[in-house]
């Protein structure tokens, strides 16, 4: 099975993840193994504690070992430090690549 990492970059990323990708991963029908998701710009809000999306992502992290990371600058610019789920790391591109690059066949930007 192919392995991918997602870069949640565009303004459609939340819609795509919440309505397509996350449900497919939960149901075991996504078709690839997701090794990581990097949340950039306003997409960092998907990792805020107490939200349905963050709870689902935390569960996927625990069950499927999906690495979750929020962009450090995006997090700080939105005053979200300390507000993200503990399963999500905060860092920059080099940190994300260090964690997933040798585990994936492709990076996909959504």
mmCIF file with all atom_site columns, C-alpha atoms in Angstrom:
data_model
loop_
_atom_site.group_PDB
_atom_site.id
_atom_site.type_symbol
_atom_site.label_atom_id
_atom_site.label_alt_id
_atom_site.label_comp_id
_atom_site.label_asym_id
_atom_site.label_entity_id
_atom_site.label_seq_id
_atom_site.pdbx_PDB_ins_code
_atom_site.Cartn_x
_atom_site.Cartn_y
_atom_site.Cartn_z
_atom_site.occupancy
_atom_site.B_iso_or_equiv
_atom_site.pdbx_formal_charge
_atom_site.auth_seq_id
_atom_site.auth_comp_id
_atom_site.auth_asym_id
_atom_site.auth_atom_id
_atom_site.pdbx_PDB_model_num
ATOM 1   C CA . UNK A 1 1   ? 0.000   0.000  0.000  1.00 0.00 ? 1   UNK A CA 1
ATOM 2   C CA . UNK A 1 2   ? 1.265   3.485  -0.860 1.00 0.00 ? 2   UNK A CA 1
ATOM 3   C CA . UNK A 1 3   ? 1.997   5.849  2.012  1.00 0.00 ? 3   UNK A CA 1
ATOM 4   C CA . UNK A 1 4   ? 1.323   9.579  1.894  1.00 0.00 ? 4   UNK A CA 1
ATOM 5   C CA . UNK A 1 5   ? 1.638   12.723 3.976  1.00 0.00 ? 5   UNK A CA 1
ATOM 6   C CA . UNK A 1 6   ? -0.769  15.599 3.522  1.00 0.00 ? 6   UNK A CA 1
ATOM 7   C CA . UNK A 1 7   ? 0.042   19.305 3.603  1.00 0.00 ? 7   UNK A CA 1
ATOM 8   C CA . UNK A 1 8   ? -3.206  21.025 4.622  1.00 0.00 ? 8   UNK A CA 1
ATOM 9   C CA . UNK A 1 9   ? -2.472  24.350 2.935  1.00 0.00 ? 9   UNK A CA 1
ATOM 10  C CA . UNK A 1 10  ? -5.451  25.619 0.933  1.00 0.00 ? 10  UNK A CA 1
ATOM 11  C CA . UNK A 1 11  ? -8.706  27.182 2.087  1.00 0.00 ? 11  UNK A CA 1
ATOM 12  C CA . UNK A 1 12  ? -10.474 23.965 0.980  1.00 0.00 ? 12  UNK A CA 1
ATOM 13  C CA . UNK A 1 13  ? -8.328  21.698 3.163  1.00 0.00 ? 13  UNK A CA 1
ATOM 14  C CA . UNK A 1 14  ? -10.760 21.676 6.073  1.00 0.00 ? 14  UNK A CA 1
ATOM 15  C CA . UNK A 1 15  ? -13.668 20.689 3.836  1.00 0.00 ? 15  UNK A CA 1
ATOM 16  C CA . UNK A 1 16  ? -11.599 17.981 2.139  1.00 0.00 ? 16  UNK A CA 1
ATOM 17  C CA . UNK A 1 17  ? -10.235 16.538 5.384  1.00 0.00 ? 17  UNK A CA 1
ATOM 18  C CA . UNK A 1 18  ? -13.458 16.681 7.419  1.00 0.00 ? 18  UNK A CA 1
ATOM 19  C CA . UNK A 1 19  ? -15.814 15.444 4.708  1.00 0.00 ? 19  UNK A CA 1
ATOM 20  C CA . UNK A 1 20  ? -13.633 13.106 2.664  1.00 0.00 ? 20  UNK A CA 1
ATOM 21  C CA . UNK A 1 21  ? -10.235 12.089 4.008  1.00 0.00 ? 21  UNK A CA 1
ATOM 22  C CA . UNK A 1 22  ? -10.935 11.651 7.741  1.00 0.00 ? 22  UNK A CA 1
ATOM 23  C CA . UNK A 1 23  ? -14.115 9.596  7.214  1.00 0.00 ? 23  UNK A CA 1
ATOM 24  C CA . UNK A 1 24  ? -12.332 7.401  4.670  1.00 0.00 ? 24  UNK A CA 1
ATOM 25  C CA . UNK A 1 25  ? -9.428  6.782  7.053  1.00 0.00 ? 25  UNK A CA 1
ATOM 26  C CA . UNK A 1 26  ? -11.867 6.029  9.889  1.00 0.00 ? 26  UNK A CA 1
ATOM 27  C CA . UNK A 1 27  ? -13.714 3.543  7.682  1.00 0.00 ? 27  UNK A CA 1
ATOM 28  C CA . UNK A 1 28  ? -10.515 1.956  6.358  1.00 0.00 ? 28  UNK A CA 1
ATOM 29  C CA . UNK A 1 29  ? -11.310 2.796  2.732  1.00 0.00 ? 29  UNK A CA 1
ATOM 30  C CA . UNK A 1 30  ? -8.943  5.693  1.987  1.00 0.00 ? 30  UNK A CA 1
ATOM 31  C CA . UNK A 1 31  ? -6.790  3.570  -0.304 1.00 0.00 ? 31  UNK A CA 1
ATOM 32  C CA . UNK A 1 32  ? -3.406  4.764  0.984  1.00 0.00 ? 32  UNK A CA 1
ATOM 33  C CA . UNK A 1 33  ? -1.767  4.780  4.386  1.00 0.00 ? 33  UNK A CA 1
ATOM 34  C CA . UNK A 1 34  ? -1.596  8.303  5.804  1.00 0.00 ? 34  UNK A CA 1
ATOM 35  C CA . UNK A 1 35  ? 1.594   8.828  7.804  1.00 0.00 ? 35  UNK A CA 1
ATOM 36  C CA . UNK A 1 36  ? 1.267   12.537 8.595  1.00 0.00 ? 36  UNK A CA 1
ATOM 37  C CA . UNK A 1 37  ? -0.703  15.751 8.171  1.00 0.00 ? 37  UNK A CA 1
ATOM 38  C CA . UNK A 1 38  ? 0.872   19.221 8.376  1.00 0.00 ? 38  UNK A CA 1
ATOM 39  C CA . UNK A 1 39  ? -1.622  22.011 9.100  1.00 0.00 ? 39  UNK A CA 1
ATOM 40  C CA . UNK A 1 40  ? -0.758  25.425 7.649  1.00 0.00 ? 40  UNK A CA 1
ATOM 41  C CA . UNK A 1 41  ? -2.485  28.863 7.760  1.00 0.00 ? 41  UNK A CA 1
ATOM 42  C CA . UNK A 1 42  ? -6.032  28.799 9.190  1.00 0.00 ? 42  UNK A CA 1
ATOM 43  C CA . UNK A 1 43  ? -6.031  25.005 8.979  1.00 0.00 ? 43  UNK A CA 1
ATOM 44  C CA . UNK A 1 44  ? -4.290  24.963 12.379 1.00 0.00 ? 44  UNK A CA 1
ATOM 45  C CA . UNK A 1 45  ? -7.736  25.651 13.875 1.00 0.00 ? 45  UNK A CA 1
ATOM 46  C CA . UNK A 1 46  ? -8.632  22.023 13.078 1.00 0.00 ? 46  UNK A CA 1
ATOM 47  C CA . UNK A 1 47  ? -6.298  21.020 15.924 1.00 0.00 ? 47  UNK A CA 1
ATOM 48  C CA . UNK A 1 48  ? -7.900  23.172 18.650 1.00 0.00 ? 48  UNK A CA 1
ATOM 49  C CA . UNK A 1 49  ? -8.804  21.172 21.764 1.00 0.00 ? 49  UNK A CA 1
ATOM 50  C CA . UNK A 1 50  ? -12.465 20.376 22.287 1.00 0.00 ? 50  UNK A CA 1
ATOM 51  C CA . UNK A 1 51  ? -13.523 20.474 18.642 1.00 0.00 ? 51  UNK A CA 1
ATOM 52  C CA . UNK A 1 52  ? -14.976 17.452 16.879 1.00 0.00 ? 52  UNK A CA 1
ATOM 53  C CA . UNK A 1 53  ? -12.314 17.555 14.180 1.00 0.00 ? 53  UNK A CA 1
ATOM 54  C CA . UNK A 1 54  ? -9.455  17.737 16.690 1.00 0.00 ? 54  UNK A CA 1
ATOM 55  C CA . UNK A 1 55  ? -10.935 14.852 18.689 1.00 0.00 ? 55  UNK A CA 1
ATOM 56  C CA . UNK A 1 56  ? -11.203 12.718 15.554 1.00 0.00 ? 56  UNK A CA 1
ATOM 57  C CA . UNK A 1 57  ? -7.642  13.580 14.514 1.00 0.00 ? 57  UNK A CA 1
ATOM 58  C CA . UNK A 1 58  ? -6.331  12.757 17.996 1.00 0.00 ? 58  UNK A CA 1
ATOM 59  C CA . UNK A 1 59  ? -8.028  9.370  17.808 1.00 0.00 ? 59  UNK A CA 1
ATOM 60  C CA . UNK A 1 60  ? -6.506  8.706  14.364 1.00 0.00 ? 60  UNK A CA 1
ATOM 61  C CA . UNK A 1 61  ? -3.099  9.684  15.736 1.00 0.00 ? 61  UNK A CA 1
ATOM 62  C CA . UNK A 1 62  ? -3.447  7.150  18.543 1.00 0.00 ? 62  UNK A CA 1
ATOM 63  C CA . UNK A 1 63  ? -4.992  4.342  16.488 1.00 0.00 ? 63  UNK A CA 1
ATOM 64  C CA . UNK A 1 64  ? -3.181  4.741  13.147 1.00 0.00 ? 64  UNK A CA 1
ATOM 65  C CA . UNK A 1 65  ? -0.012  6.527  14.318 1.00 0.00 ? 65  UNK A CA 1
ATOM 66  C CA . UNK A 1 66  ? -0.658  9.490  12.011 1.00 0.00 ? 66  UNK A CA 1
ATOM 67  C CA . UNK A 1 67  ? 1.817   12.251 12.801 1.00 0.00 ? 67  UNK A CA 1
ATOM 68  C CA . UNK A 1 68  ? 0.038   15.595 13.287 1.00 0.00 ? 68  UNK A CA 1
ATOM 69  C CA . UNK A 1 69  ? 1.838   18.919 13.144 1.00 0.00 ? 69  UNK A CA 1
ATOM 70  C CA . UNK A 1 70  ? 0.764   22.556 13.164 1.00 0.00 ? 70  UNK A CA 1
ATOM 71  C CA . UNK A 1 71  ? 2.885   25.256 11.525 1.00 0.00 ? 71  UNK A CA 1
ATOM 72  C CA . UNK A 1 72  ? 4.652   27.095 14.318 1.00 0.00 ? 72  UNK A CA 1
ATOM 73  C CA . UNK A 1 73  ? 4.336   30.582 12.798 1.00 0.00 ? 73  UNK A CA 1
ATOM 74  C CA . UNK A 1 74  ? 0.681   29.988 11.890 1.00 0.00 ? 74  UNK A CA 1
ATOM 75  C CA . UNK A 1 75  ? -0.054  28.813 15.435 1.00 0.00 ? 75  UNK A CA 1
ATOM 76  C CA . UNK A 1 76  ? 1.661   31.758 17.118 1.00 0.00 ? 76  UNK A CA 1
ATOM 77  C CA . UNK A 1 77  ? 0.160   34.353 14.739 1.00 0.00 ? 77  UNK A CA 1
ATOM 78  C CA . UNK A 1 78  ? -3.297  33.109 15.758 1.00 0.00 ? 78  UNK A CA 1
ATOM 79  C CA . UNK A 1 79  ? -2.480  33.002 19.485 1.00 0.00 ? 79  UNK A CA 1
ATOM 80  C CA . UNK A 1 80  ? -3.190  29.267 19.621 1.00 0.00 ? 80  UNK A CA 1
ATOM 81  C CA . UNK A 1 81  ? -0.119  28.178 21.575 1.00 0.00 ? 81  UNK A CA 1
ATOM 82  C CA . UNK A 1 82  ? -1.371  25.863 24.335 1.00 0.00 ? 82  UNK A CA 1
ATOM 83  C CA . UNK A 1 83  ? -4.776  25.499 22.669 1.00 0.00 ? 83  UNK A CA 1
ATOM 84  C CA . UNK A 1 84  ? -3.958  22.553 20.418 1.00 0.00 ? 84  UNK A CA 1
ATOM 85  C CA . UNK A 1 85  ? -4.479  18.884 21.171 1.00 0.00 ? 85  UNK A CA 1
ATOM 86  C CA . UNK A 1 86  ? -1.492  17.230 22.810 1.00 0.00 ? 86  UNK A CA 1
ATOM 87  C CA . UNK A 1 87  ? -1.190  14.774 19.911 1.00 0.00 ? 87  UNK A CA 1
ATOM 88  C CA . UNK A 1 88  ? -0.214  17.641 17.582 1.00 0.00 ? 88  UNK A CA 1
ATOM 89  C CA . UNK A 1 89  ? 3.342   18.881 17.479 1.00 0.00 ? 89  UNK A CA 1
ATOM 90  C CA . UNK A 1 90  ? 4.139   22.497 16.602 1.00 0.00 ? 90  UNK A CA 1
ATOM 91  C CA . UNK A 1 91  ? 7.008   23.102 14.210 1.00 0.00 ? 91  UNK A CA 1
ATOM 92  C CA . UNK A 1 92  ? 8.238   24.056 10.760 1.00 0.00 ? 92  UNK A CA 1
ATOM 93  C CA . UNK A 1 93  ? 8.661   22.210 7.463  1.00 0.00 ? 93  UNK A CA 1
ATOM 94  C CA . UNK A 1 94  ? 12.046  20.692 8.395  1.00 0.00 ? 94  UNK A CA 1
ATOM 95  C CA . UNK A 1 95  ? 10.473  19.195 11.543 1.00 0.00 ? 95  UNK A CA 1
ATOM 96  C CA . UNK A 1 96  ? 7.640   17.661 9.528  1.00 0.00 ? 96  UNK A CA 1
ATOM 97  C CA . UNK A 1 97  ? 9.965   16.258 6.892  1.00 0.00 ? 97  UNK A CA 1
ATOM 98  C CA . UNK A 1 98  ? 12.223  14.796 9.583  1.00 0.00 ? 98  UNK A CA 1
ATOM 99  C CA . UNK A 1 99  ? 9.262   12.890 11.022 1.00 0.00 ? 99  UNK A CA 1
ATOM 100 C CA . UNK A 1 100 ? 7.661   11.580 7.836  1.00 0.00 ? 100 UNK A CA 1
ATOM 101 C CA . UNK A 1 101 ? 9.920   11.881 4.777  1.00 0.00 ? 101 UNK A CA 1
ATOM 102 C CA . UNK A 1 102 ? 11.420  8.400  5.057  1.00 0.00 ? 102 UNK A CA 1
ATOM 103 C CA . UNK A 1 103 ? 7.991   6.882  5.767  1.00 0.00 ? 103 UNK A CA 1
ATOM 104 C CA . UNK A 1 104 ? 6.081   8.105  2.704  1.00 0.00 ? 104 UNK A CA 1
ATOM 105 C CA . UNK A 1 105 ? 5.992   7.631  -1.044 1.00 0.00 ? 105 UNK A CA 1
ATOM 106 C CA . UNK A 1 106 ? 4.418   11.038 -1.736 1.00 0.00 ? 106 UNK A CA 1
ATOM 107 C CA . UNK A 1 107 ? 3.491   14.403 -0.264 1.00 0.00 ? 107 UNK A CA 1
ATOM 108 C CA . UNK A 1 108 ? 0.047   15.658 -1.252 1.00 0.00 ? 108 UNK A CA 1
ATOM 109 C CA . UNK A 1 109 ? -1.014  19.293 -0.890 1.00 0.00 ? 109 UNK A CA 1
ATOM 110 C CA . UNK A 1 110 ? -4.697  19.886 -0.224 1.00 0.00 ? 110 UNK A CA 1
#
